CSV table of C-alpha atoms in Angstrom, one decimal:
chain,number,residue,atom,x,y,z
J,1132,UNK,CA,130.4,157.0,84.6
J,1133,UNK,CA,133.8,158.3,84.7
J,1134,UNK,CA,136.8,159.1,82.3
J,1135,UNK,CA,139.7,157.1,82.3
J,1136,UNK,CA,143.5,157.9,81.3
J,1137,UNK,CA,144.8,155.0,78.9
J,1138,UNK,CA,147.9,154.0,77.7
J,1139,UNK,CA,148.2,156.9,75.2
J,1140,UNK,CA,149.3,158.7,77.9
J,1141,UNK,CA,152.5,156.9,78.6
J,1142,UNK,CA,155.8,158.8,77.6
J,1143,UNK,CA,153.8,161.7,76.7
J,1144,UNK,CA,152.2,163.2,79.8
J,1145,UNK,CA,150.5,166.2,78.2
J,1146,UNK,CA,149.2,167.7,81.2
J,1147,UNK,CA,146.7,170.4,79.2
J,1148,UNK,CA,143.7,168.1,80.9
J,1149,UNK,CA,144.7,169.1,84.3
J,1150,UNK,CA,143.7,172.8,83.9
J,1151,UNK,CA,140.2,172.3,83.0
J,1152,UNK,CA,139.2,169.8,85.7
J,1153,UNK,CA,136.6,171.2,88.1
J,1154,UNK,CA,137.4,168.7,90.9
J,1155,UNK,CA,140.8,168.2,90.8
J,1156,UNK,CA,141.0,164.5,90.5
J,1157,UNK,CA,144.3,164.3,88.0
J,1158,UNK,CA,147.6,162.2,89.4
J,1159,UNK,CA,151.0,162.7,88.4
J,1160,UNK,CA,153.0,159.7,87.5
J,1161,UNK,CA,156.7,159.9,86.6
J,1162,UNK,CA,155.2,159.1,82.6
J,1163,UNK,CA,151.6,159.4,82.6
J,1164,UNK,CA,148.6,161.0,84.5
J,1165,UNK,CA,145.6,159.0,85.9
J,1166,UNK,CA,141.8,160.1,87.0
J,1167,UNK,CA,140.8,159.1,90.1
J,1168,UNK,CA,137.4,157.7,89.2
J,1169,UNK,CA,135.6,158.3,92.4
J,1170,UNK,CA,136.5,162.1,92.0
J,1171,UNK,CA,135.3,162.3,88.5
J,1172,UNK,CA,132.1,164.0,88.3
J,1173,UNK,CA,131.8,162.9,84.6
J,1174,UNK,CA,131.7,166.3,82.7
J,1175,UNK,CA,134.0,165.1,80.4
J,1176,UNK,CA,135.9,169.0,79.8
J,1177,UNK,CA,139.2,166.9,79.8
J,1178,UNK,CA,138.1,164.3,77.2
J,1179,UNK,CA,138.8,167.1,74.2
J,1180,UNK,CA,142.2,169.0,75.8
J,1181,UNK,CA,143.9,165.6,75.5
J,1182,UNK,CA,146.5,165.9,72.2
J,1183,UNK,CA,147.0,161.8,72.9
J,1184,UNK,CA,143.3,161.3,72.9
J,1185,UNK,CA,144.2,159.4,75.9
J,1186,UNK,CA,141.4,160.4,77.9
J,1187,UNK,CA,138.6,158.1,77.5
J,1188,UNK,CA,135.1,157.3,79.1
J,1189,UNK,CA,134.5,154.0,81.1
J,1190,UNK,CA,131.5,153.1,78.9
J,1191,UNK,CA,134.0,152.3,76.1
J,1192,UNK,CA,134.4,148.3,75.4
J,1193,UNK,CA,137.7,147.1,77.6
J,1194,UNK,CA,138.1,150.5,79.7
J,1195,UNK,CA,137.2,148.1,83.4
J,1196,UNK,CA,141.1,147.3,83.5
J,1197,UNK,CA,141.7,151.4,83.0
J,1198,UNK,CA,139.3,152.0,85.6
J,1199,UNK,CA,140.9,149.8,88.6
J,1200,UNK,CA,144.6,150.7,87.0
J,1201,UNK,CA,143.5,154.7,87.5
J,1202,UNK,CA,142.3,154.0,91.1
J,1203,UNK,CA,145.3,152.3,92.1
J,1204,UNK,CA,147.7,154.9,91.0
J,1205,UNK,CA,145.6,157.9,91.5
J,1206,UNK,CA,145.3,156.7,95.2
J,1207,UNK,CA,149.4,156.5,94.9
J,1208,UNK,CA,150.7,159.3,93.0
J,1209,UNK,CA,150.1,163.4,94.1
J,1210,UNK,CA,147.5,165.2,92.2
J,1211,UNK,CA,148.1,167.5,89.9
J,1212,UNK,CA,146.5,170.8,89.0
J,1213,UNK,CA,149.1,172.6,87.1
J,1214,UNK,CA,149.8,172.3,83.2
J,1215,UNK,CA,153.5,171.1,82.6
J,1216,UNK,CA,155.4,170.8,79.8
J,1217,UNK,CA,154.8,167.4,78.2
J,1218,UNK,CA,157.7,164.4,78.0
J,1219,UNK,CA,160.6,165.3,75.9
J,1220,UNK,CA,159.8,163.0,72.8
J,1221,UNK,CA,156.1,163.2,73.4
J,1222,UNK,CA,155.7,163.8,69.7
J,1223,UNK,CA,157.3,161.1,68.4
J,1224,UNK,CA,155.9,158.5,71.2
J,1225,UNK,CA,152.1,160.0,70.2
J,1226,UNK,CA,150.6,157.2,68.8
J,1227,UNK,CA,152.8,154.4,69.7
J,1228,UNK,CA,151.4,151.4,70.4
J,1229,UNK,CA,152.7,148.7,73.5
J,1230,UNK,CA,153.5,152.0,75.5
J,1231,UNK,CA,152.5,150.2,79.2
J,1232,UNK,CA,155.1,147.3,78.4
J,1233,UNK,CA,157.6,149.3,77.4
J,1234,UNK,CA,157.7,152.9,79.2
J,1235,UNK,CA,155.4,152.2,82.3
J,1236,UNK,CA,156.7,153.8,85.6
J,1237,UNK,CA,155.2,153.3,89.0
J,1238,UNK,CA,156.9,156.1,90.5
J,1239,UNK,CA,155.3,159.1,91.2
J,1240,UNK,CA,155.5,162.6,89.7
J,1241,UNK,CA,156.0,165.5,91.4
J,1242,UNK,CA,152.4,167.0,91.6
J,1243,UNK,CA,151.3,170.7,91.6
């Protein structure tokens, strides 16, 4: 089992989760985070830290595509271990649907 980040993170990018991760398996894109599924140790400490409820176990229905999505971008983006401010407008976009199609960027974040 692993945890994944889904599209609820897009355009919010809360980073509360990265500070509690004991194995530094979060990677930063321009407007979201992902978890490397091969590095995640399934401890679950990140899940309750996410204000957007974007972190889910891969045992939930319809998460297979998110495992591969997280794998792909964790291999392209830099690791992030330090909490940063959420994106401007994060509170307004929290809970919005269709964010993958509307806002997703493949560009890497700064990491750090």
